[in-house]
Coordinates of C-alpha atoms in Angstrom, one line a residue:
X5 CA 111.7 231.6 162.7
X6 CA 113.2 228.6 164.1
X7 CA 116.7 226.7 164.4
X8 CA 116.7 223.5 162.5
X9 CA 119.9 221.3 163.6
X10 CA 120.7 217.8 162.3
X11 CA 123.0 216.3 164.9
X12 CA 126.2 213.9 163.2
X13 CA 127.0 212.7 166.2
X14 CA 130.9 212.0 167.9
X15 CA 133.5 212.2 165.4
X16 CA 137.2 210.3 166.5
X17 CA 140.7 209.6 165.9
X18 CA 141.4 212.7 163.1
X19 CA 143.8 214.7 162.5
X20 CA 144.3 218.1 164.5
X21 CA 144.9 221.5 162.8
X22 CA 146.5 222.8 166.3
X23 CA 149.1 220.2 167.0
X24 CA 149.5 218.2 164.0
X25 CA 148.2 214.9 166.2
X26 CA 146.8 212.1 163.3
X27 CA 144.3 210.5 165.0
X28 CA 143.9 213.1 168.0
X29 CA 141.0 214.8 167.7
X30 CA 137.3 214.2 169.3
X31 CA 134.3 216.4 168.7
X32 CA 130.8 216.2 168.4
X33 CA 129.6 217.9 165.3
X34 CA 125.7 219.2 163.8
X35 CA 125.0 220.6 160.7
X36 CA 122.9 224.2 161.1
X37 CA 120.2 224.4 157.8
X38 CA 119.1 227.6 160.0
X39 CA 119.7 229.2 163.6
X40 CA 118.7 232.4 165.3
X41 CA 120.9 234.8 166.9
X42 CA 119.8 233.9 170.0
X43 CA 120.2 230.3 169.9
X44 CA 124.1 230.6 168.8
X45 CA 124.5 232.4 171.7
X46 CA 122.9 230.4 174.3
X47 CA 125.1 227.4 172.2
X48 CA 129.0 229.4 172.0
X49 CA 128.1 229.9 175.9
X50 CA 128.2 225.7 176.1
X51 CA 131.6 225.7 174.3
X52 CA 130.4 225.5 170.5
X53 CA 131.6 226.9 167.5
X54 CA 130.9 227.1 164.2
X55 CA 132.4 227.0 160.8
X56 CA 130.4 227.9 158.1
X57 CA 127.0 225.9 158.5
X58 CA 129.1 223.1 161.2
X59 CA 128.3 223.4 164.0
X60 CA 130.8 221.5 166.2
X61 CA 132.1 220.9 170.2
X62 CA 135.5 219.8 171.2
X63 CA 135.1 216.6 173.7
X64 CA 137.1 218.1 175.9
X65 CA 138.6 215.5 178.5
X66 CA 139.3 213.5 175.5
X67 CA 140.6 215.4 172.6
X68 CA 144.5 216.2 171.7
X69 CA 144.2 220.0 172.4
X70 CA 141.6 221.0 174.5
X71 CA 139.6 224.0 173.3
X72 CA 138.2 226.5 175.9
X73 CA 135.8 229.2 175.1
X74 CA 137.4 232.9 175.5
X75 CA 135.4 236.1 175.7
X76 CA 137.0 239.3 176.5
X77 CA 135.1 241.8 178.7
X78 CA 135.2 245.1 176.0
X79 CA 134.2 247.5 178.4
X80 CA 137.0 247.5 180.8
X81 CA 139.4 246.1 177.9
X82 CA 142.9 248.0 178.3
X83 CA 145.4 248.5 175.4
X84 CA 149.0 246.9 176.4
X85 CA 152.0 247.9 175.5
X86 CA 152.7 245.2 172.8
X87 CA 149.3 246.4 171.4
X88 CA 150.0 250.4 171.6
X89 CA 152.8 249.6 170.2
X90 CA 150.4 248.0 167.0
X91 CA 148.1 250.9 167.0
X92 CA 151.1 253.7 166.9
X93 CA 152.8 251.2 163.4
X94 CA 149.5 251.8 161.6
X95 CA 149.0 255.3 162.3
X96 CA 152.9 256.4 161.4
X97 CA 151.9 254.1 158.3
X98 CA 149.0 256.1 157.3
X99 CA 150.3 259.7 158.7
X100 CA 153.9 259.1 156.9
X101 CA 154.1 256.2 155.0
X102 CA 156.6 254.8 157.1
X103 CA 157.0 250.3 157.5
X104 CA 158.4 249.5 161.2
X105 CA 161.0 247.2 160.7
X106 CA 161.4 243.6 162.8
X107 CA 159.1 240.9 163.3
X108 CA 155.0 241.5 163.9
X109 CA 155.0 240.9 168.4
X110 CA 152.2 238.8 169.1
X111 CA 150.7 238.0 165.9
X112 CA 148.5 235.2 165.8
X113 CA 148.4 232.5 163.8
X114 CA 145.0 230.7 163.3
X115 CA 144.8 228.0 161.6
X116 CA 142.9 227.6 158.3
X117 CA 139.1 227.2 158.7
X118 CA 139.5 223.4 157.1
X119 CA 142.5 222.4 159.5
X120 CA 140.0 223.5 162.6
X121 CA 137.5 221.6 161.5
X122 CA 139.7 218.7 160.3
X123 CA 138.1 215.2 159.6
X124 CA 134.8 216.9 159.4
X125 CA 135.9 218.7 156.5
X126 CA 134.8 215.5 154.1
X127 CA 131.1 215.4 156.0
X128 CA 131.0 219.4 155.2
X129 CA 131.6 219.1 151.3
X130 CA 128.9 216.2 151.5
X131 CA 126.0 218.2 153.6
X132 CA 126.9 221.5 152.0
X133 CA 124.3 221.3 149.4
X134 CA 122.1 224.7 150.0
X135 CA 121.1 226.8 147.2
X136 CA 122.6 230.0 148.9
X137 CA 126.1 228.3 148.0
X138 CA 125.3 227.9 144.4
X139 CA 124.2 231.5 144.3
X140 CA 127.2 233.2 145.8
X141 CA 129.0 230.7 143.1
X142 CA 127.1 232.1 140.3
X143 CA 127.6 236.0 141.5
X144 CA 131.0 235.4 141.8
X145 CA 130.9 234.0 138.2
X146 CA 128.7 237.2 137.2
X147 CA 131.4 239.8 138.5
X148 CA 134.1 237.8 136.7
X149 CA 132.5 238.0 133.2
X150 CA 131.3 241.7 134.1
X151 CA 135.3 242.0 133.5
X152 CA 137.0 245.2 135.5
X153 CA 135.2 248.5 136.0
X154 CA 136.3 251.4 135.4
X155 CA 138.5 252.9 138.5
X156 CA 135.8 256.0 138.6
X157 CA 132.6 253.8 138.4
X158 CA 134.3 251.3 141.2
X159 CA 135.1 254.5 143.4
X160 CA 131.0 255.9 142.5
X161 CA 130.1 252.4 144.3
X162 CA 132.1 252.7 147.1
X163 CA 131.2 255.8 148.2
X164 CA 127.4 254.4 147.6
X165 CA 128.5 251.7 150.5
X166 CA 128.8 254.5 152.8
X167 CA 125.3 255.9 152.9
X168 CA 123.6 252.0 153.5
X169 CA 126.2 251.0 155.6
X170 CA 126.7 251.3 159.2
X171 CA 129.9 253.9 160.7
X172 CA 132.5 251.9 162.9
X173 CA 133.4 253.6 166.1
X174 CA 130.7 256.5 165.1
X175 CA 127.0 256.6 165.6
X176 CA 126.7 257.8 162.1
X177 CA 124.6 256.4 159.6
X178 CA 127.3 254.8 157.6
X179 CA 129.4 251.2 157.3
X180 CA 132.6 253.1 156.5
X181 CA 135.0 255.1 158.4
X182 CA 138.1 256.7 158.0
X183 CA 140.7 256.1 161.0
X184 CA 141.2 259.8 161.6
X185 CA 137.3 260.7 161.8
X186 CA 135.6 261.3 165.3
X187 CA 134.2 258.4 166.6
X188 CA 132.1 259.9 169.4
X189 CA 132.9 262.9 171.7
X190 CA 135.6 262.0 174.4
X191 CA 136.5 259.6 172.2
X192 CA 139.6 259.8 170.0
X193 CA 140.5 263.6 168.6
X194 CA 137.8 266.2 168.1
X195 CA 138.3 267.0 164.2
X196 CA 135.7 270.2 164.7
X197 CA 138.8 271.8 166.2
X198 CA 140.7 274.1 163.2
X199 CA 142.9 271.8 161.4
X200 CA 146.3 273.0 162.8
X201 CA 146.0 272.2 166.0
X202 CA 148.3 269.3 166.6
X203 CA 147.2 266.3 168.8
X204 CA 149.6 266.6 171.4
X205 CA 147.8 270.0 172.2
X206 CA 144.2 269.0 171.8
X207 CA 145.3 265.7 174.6
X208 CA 146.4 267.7 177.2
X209 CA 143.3 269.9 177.0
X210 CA 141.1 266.9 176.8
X211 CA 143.5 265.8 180.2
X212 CA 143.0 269.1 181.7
X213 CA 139.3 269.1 181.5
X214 CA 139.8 265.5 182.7
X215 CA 140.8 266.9 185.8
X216 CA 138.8 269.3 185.9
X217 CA 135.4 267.4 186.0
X218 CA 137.5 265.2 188.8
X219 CA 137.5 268.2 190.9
X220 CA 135.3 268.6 194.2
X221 CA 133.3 271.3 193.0
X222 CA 132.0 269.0 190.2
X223 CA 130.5 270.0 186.7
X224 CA 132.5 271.6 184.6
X225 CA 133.3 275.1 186.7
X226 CA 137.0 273.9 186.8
X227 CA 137.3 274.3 183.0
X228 CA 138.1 278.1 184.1
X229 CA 140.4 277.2 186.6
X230 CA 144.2 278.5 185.6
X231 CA 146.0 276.3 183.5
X232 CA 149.6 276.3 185.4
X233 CA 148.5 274.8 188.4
X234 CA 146.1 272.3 186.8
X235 CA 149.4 271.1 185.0
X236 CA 151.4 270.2 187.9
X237 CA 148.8 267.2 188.5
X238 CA 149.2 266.1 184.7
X239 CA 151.4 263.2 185.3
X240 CA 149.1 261.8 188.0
X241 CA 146.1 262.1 185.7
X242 CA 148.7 260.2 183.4
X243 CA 148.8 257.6 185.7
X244 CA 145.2 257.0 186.8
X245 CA 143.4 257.7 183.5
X246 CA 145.8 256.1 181.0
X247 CA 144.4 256.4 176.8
X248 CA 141.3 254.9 176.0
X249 CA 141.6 252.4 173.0
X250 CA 139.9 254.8 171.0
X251 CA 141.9 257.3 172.3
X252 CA 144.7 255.7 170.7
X253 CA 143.5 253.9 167.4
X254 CA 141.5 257.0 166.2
X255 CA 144.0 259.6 167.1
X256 CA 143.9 262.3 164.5
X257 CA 146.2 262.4 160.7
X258 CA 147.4 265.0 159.5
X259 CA 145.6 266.1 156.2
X260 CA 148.2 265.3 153.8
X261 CA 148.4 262.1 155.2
X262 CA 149.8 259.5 152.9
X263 CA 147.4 256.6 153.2
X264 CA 143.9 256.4 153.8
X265 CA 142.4 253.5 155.8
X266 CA 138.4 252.5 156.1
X267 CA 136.9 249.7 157.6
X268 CA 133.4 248.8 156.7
X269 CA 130.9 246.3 157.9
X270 CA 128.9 244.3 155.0
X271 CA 126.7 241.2 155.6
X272 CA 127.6 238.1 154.3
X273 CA 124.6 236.4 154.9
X274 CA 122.3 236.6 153.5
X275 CA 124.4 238.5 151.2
X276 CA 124.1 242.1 150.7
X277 CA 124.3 244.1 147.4
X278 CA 128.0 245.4 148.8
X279 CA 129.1 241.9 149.7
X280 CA 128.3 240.6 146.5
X281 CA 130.1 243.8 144.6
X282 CA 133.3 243.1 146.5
X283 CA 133.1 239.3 146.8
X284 CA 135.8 238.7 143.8
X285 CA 138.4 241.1 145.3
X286 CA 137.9 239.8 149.0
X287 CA 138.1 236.2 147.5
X288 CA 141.3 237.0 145.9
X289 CA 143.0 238.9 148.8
X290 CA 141.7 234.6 150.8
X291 CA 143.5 233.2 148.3
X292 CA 146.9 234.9 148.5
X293 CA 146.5 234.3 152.7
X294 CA 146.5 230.5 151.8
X295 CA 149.1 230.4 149.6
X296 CA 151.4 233.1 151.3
X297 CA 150.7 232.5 155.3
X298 CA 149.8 228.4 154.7
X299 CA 151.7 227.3 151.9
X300 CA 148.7 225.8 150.0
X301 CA 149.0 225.2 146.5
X302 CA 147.0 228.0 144.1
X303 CA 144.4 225.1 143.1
X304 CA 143.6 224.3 146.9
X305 CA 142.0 228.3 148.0
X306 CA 138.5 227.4 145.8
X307 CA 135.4 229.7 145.3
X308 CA 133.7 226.5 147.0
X309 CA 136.0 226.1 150.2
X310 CA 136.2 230.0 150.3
X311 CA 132.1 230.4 150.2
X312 CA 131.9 227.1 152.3
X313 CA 133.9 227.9 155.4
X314 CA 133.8 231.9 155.6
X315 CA 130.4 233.2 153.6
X316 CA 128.3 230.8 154.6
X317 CA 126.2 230.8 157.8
X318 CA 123.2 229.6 159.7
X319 CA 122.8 232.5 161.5
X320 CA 119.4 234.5 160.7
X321 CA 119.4 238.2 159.9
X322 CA 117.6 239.7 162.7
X323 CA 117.2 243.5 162.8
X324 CA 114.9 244.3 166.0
X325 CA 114.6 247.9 166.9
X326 CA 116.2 247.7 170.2
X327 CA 119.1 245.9 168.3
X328 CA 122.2 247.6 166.8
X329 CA 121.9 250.0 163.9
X330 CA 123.5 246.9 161.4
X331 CA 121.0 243.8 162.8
X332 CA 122.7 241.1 164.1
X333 CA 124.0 237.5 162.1
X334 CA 127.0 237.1 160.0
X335 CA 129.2 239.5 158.9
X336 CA 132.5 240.9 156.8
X337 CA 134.4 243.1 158.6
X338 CA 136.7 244.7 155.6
X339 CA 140.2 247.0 155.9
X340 CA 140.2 249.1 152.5
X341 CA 143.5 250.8 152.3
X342 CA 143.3 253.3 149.4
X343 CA 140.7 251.9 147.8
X344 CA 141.5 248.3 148.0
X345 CA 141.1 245.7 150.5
X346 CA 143.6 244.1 152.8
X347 CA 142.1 242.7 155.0
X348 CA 138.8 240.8 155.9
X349 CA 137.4 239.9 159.4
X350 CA 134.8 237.4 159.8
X351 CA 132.1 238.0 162.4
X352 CA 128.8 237.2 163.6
X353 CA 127.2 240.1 166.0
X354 CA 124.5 238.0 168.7
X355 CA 122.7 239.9 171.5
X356 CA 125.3 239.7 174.0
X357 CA 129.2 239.7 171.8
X358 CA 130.4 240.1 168.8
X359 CA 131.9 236.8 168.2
X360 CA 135.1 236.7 166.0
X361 CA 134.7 233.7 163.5
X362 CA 138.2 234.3 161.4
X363 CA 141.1 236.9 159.1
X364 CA 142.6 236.9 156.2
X365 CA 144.4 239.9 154.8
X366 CA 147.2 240.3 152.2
X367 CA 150.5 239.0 152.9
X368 CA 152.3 242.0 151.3
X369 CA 151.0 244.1 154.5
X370 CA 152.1 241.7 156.8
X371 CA 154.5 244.6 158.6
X372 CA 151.3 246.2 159.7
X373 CA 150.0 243.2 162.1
X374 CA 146.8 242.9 161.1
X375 CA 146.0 240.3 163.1
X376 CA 146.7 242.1 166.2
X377 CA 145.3 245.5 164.5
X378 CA 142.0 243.8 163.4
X379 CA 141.2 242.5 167.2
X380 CA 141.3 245.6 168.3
X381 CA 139.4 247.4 166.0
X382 CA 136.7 244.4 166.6
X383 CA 137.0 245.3 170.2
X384 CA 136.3 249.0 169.6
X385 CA 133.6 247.9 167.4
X386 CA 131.9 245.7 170.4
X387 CA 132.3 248.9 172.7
X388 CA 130.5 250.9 169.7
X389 CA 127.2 248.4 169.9
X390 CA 127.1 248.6 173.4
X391 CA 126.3 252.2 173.3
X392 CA 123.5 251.2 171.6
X393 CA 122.6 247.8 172.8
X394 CA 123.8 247.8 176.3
X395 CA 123.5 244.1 176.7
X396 CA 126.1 243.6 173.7
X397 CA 129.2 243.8 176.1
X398 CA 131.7 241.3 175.2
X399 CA 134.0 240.1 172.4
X400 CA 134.2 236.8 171.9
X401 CA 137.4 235.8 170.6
X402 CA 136.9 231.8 169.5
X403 CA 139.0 229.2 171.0
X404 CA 142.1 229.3 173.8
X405 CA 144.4 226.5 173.8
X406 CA 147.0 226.9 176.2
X407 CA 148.7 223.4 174.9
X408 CA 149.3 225.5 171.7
X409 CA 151.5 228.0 172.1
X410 CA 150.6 229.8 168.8
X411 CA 147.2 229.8 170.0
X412 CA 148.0 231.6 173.6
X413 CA 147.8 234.7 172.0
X414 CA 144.3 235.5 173.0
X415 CA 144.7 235.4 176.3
X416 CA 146.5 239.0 176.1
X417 CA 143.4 241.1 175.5
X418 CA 142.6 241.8 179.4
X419 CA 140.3 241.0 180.9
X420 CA 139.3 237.9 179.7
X421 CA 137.4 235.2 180.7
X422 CA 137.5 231.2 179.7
X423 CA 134.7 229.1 179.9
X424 CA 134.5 226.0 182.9
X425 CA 133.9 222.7 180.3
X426 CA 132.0 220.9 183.1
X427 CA 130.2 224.1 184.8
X428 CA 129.5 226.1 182.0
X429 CA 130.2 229.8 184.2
X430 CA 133.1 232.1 183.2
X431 CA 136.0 232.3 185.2
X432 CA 138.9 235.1 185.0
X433 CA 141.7 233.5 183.0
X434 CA 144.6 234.5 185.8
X435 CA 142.7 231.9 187.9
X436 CA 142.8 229.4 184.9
X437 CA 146.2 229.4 184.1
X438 CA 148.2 228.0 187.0
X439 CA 145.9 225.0 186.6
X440 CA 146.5 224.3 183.0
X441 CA 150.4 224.5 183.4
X442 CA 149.7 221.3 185.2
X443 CA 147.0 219.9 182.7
X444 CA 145.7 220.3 179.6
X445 CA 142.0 219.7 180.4
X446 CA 140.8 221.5 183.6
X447 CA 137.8 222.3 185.5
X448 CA 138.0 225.5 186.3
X449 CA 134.5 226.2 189.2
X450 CA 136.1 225.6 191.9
X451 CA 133.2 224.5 193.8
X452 CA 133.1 220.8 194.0
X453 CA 129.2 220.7 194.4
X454 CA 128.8 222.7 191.3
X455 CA 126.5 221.1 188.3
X456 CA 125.9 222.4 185.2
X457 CA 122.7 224.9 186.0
X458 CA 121.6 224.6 182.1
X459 CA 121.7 220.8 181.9
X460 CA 119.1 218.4 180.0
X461 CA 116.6 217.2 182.4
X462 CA 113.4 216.8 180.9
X463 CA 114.7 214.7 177.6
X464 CA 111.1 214.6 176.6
X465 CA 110.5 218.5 176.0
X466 CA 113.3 218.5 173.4
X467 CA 111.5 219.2 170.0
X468 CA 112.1 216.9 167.2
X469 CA 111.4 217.8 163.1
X470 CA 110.7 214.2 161.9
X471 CA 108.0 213.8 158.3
X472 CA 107.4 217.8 158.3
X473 CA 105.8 217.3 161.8
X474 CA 107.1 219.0 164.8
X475 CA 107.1 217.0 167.8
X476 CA 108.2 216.3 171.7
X477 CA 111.1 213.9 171.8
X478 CA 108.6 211.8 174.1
X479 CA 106.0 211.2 171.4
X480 CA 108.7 210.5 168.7
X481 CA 110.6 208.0 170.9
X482 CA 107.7 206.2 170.9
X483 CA 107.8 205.6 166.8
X484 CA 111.1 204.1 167.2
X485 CA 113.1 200.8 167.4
X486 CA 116.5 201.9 167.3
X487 CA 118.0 201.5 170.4
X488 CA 121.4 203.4 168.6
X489 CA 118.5 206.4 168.6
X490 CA 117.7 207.3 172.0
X491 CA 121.4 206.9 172.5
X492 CA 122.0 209.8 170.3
X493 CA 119.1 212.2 170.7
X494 CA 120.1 211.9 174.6
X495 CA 123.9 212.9 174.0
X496 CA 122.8 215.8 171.7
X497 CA 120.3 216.9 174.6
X498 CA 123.4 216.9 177.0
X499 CA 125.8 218.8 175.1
X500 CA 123.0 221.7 174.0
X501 CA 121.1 221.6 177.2
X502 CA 117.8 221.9 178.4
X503 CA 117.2 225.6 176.8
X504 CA 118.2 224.9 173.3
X505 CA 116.9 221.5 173.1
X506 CA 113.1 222.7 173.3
X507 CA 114.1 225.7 171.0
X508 CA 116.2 224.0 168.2
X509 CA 114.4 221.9 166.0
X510 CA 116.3 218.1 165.8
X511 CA 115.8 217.1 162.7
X512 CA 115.4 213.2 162.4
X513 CA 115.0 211.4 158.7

């Protein structure tokens, strides 16, 4: 299994989804026809990013609104208030039904998948000719003449889903879970206790036994300590061992709850049986995002564009043993609110983050800031594969542009790291962020003498796909006259680096 990448070279003077520039953006784009997990990663961790099949890379000392790489470390990730405040919405939602009223606090606002991408968007509909499209077309086409199910035989496959798919913020065997189950022990309320227990009580045991494996004796012989004293130190435990994130988003409902929430995790690509039985209403749910949250006309949200931008992907499925329980490549992460879908994020899951790609959800559930809600249940999710696959630590959260303010958003979820555009090593964003109040492109090693360790410096290793032959870039340069050629292979051999240029396969007509 190999990558095969046809490079399109520096694209100029279009317009930009971020700040509305017309002729302001500069990127260097390739089309993917296939890519392992491995290679994405070794290419988002050179400031990539892709979008559907398209494969593209800001120029970053030269484009309108510079575009830094942001990963968030998952592991030592800590709620906010602004976020807490989120998580405690949805779960007064589901307990009681209640809407907070007031505007959604720090919801982003991504632009649509075409407007990112804008002025490549034209070369996309062109190279965009693989059969998987024109399959997901004619499914979608098949569930629409299959006309609507009946409610019991829909609710008979859904409950199918949960057996095949994998459990979020569980280690059980299945895709779906409901926010009030267990994800792990220590984490979130222990459901095995009887049913009328209330949460408040079942926290301050978990804090007393907290304390109690603090103490100097060790092991759990303070469990029988007496409770009175141990509560005088509560409020310092408060202090020093604040809620875990799943402490907080999977705190326990009360059984007559009056919503039911599950979030399940299908592959898009290649497309699973559950992907394909829900592709209609997830499309539907897109659709309503555009026109609601984007003001596009209804004809504008097509199957194609909708298939093109956000189903489509490069990424192989992989599914070693040491990997997690789902594989890695390209997923949909979906929010089913009593029985229907609301939401939908978009991710790929590579050995080292789960990368988020995009959201949609409905409009009408705006109130619930899914946007905000969504990161954090990807974050949880990341902390969930690690468990599993210990070198699967971070979340990867796109693109930071600090020049946009809609797009600052991301640099909330702490800690967080941005990419150096020159050095190619992450560096802590509070070390980033005086400097880009003073520019909007900024190198941020501080080391003078620093190079980029990963650079291209044996051209001739790269591997070119040229007349079904695979070949060094040394032999093939040889076969050609083009001086526009070498010009181009070279450039595409900078911006991958040395690694990925003798793993991808350039392909070259």
């Amino acid at each position: 299994m190999a990558s095969v990448v046809e490079y399109k070279g520096r694209k100029a003077g279009y317009r930009c989804g971020y700040c509305d520039s017309a002729e302001g953006k500069v990127s260097c784009g390739m089309w993917a026809h296939s890519m392992t997990v491995q290679d994405y990663q070794d290419l988002i961790d050179r400031g990539w990013r892709r979008s559907g099949k398209y494969v593209y890379k800001p120029v970053m000392n030269q484009t309108c609104c510079p575009q830094y790489t942001i990963r968030c470390r998952s592991l030592q990730f800590q709620p906010s208030k602004s976020h807490k405040k989120v998580l405690k919405k949805m779960l007064k939602f589901l307990a009681k039904g209640e809407i907070s009223k007031g505007n959604c606090e720090d919801e982003p606002m991504e632009p649509t998948m075409e407007d990112a991408v804008a002025g490549d968007v034209a070369l996309i509909n062109k190279l965009d000719i693989q059969c998987d499209l024109q399959k997901l077309k004619e499914s979608l086409e098949c569930e629409e003449k299959k006309g609507r199910s009946s409610k019991k035989a829909e609710s008979h496959e859904l409950i199918q889903s949960q057996d095949t798919e994998e459990k979020l913020g569980s280690g059980g065997p299945s895709h779906s879970i409901e926010v009030h189950a267990v994800p792990k022990p220590g984490k979130g309320a222990d459901l095995s206790k009887p049913p009328c227990r209330k949460a408040k009580e079942i926290r301050k045991e978990r804090k007393r036994l907290k304390l109690a494996q603090q103490s100097p004796a060790g092991g759990f012989e303070g469990v029988q300590a007496p409770r009175e004293p141990l509560s005088l130190f509560l409020p310092k435990a408060k202090s020093s061992q604040p809620k875990s994130l799943e402490d907080l988003m999977f705190e326990s409902l009360p059984e007559n709850a009056s919503h039911k929430l599950e979030v399940r995790v299908v592959r898009s690509s290649p497309p699973s049986s559950q992907f394909k039985a829900t592709m209609l209403e997830s499309y539907q749910v897109y659709k309503r995002y555009q026109m609601v949250i984007h003001k596009h006309p209804p004809d504008k949200p097509t199957v194609s564009q909708f298939t093109r931008f956000l189903c489509s992907s490069p990424l192989e499925a992989e599914n070693p043993p040491n990997g997690p329980d789902c594989g890695y490549g390209s997923f949909h992460q979906q929010y089913w609110l009593d029985g229907k879908i609301i939401a939908v994020g978009v991710i790929d899951i590579l050995p080292y983050c789960v990368s988020s790609v995009y959201l949609y959800y409905d409009p009408d559930y705006s109130f619930l800031s899914l946007g905000v809600y969504s990161a954090l249940r990807e974050i949880a999710f990341t902390r969930q594969l690690h468990e599993k696959t210990p070198q699967l630590s971070y979340y990867y959260m796109g693109f930071y542009i600090h020049s946009c303010p809609k797009m600052k958003y991301k640099g909330h979820y702490r800690p967080s790291d941005l990419l150096c555009p020159e050095t190619y090593v992450w560096v802590p964003i509070e070390q980033c962020l005086p400097s880009l109040e003073n520019s909007k492109y900024c190198r941020f090693n501080q080391d003078p003498e620093a190079v980029d360790e990963g650079r291209s410096k044996e051209p001739d290793r790269l591997q070119v796909f040229h007349k079904k032959a695979i070949m060094p870039y040394g032999v093939y340069k040889k076969q050609q006259k083009d001086p526009s050629e070498e010009a181009a292979v070279l450039q595409y051999a900078r911006l991958v680096g040395q690694a990925c240029s003798e793993r991808l396969l350039l392909f070259r007509s």
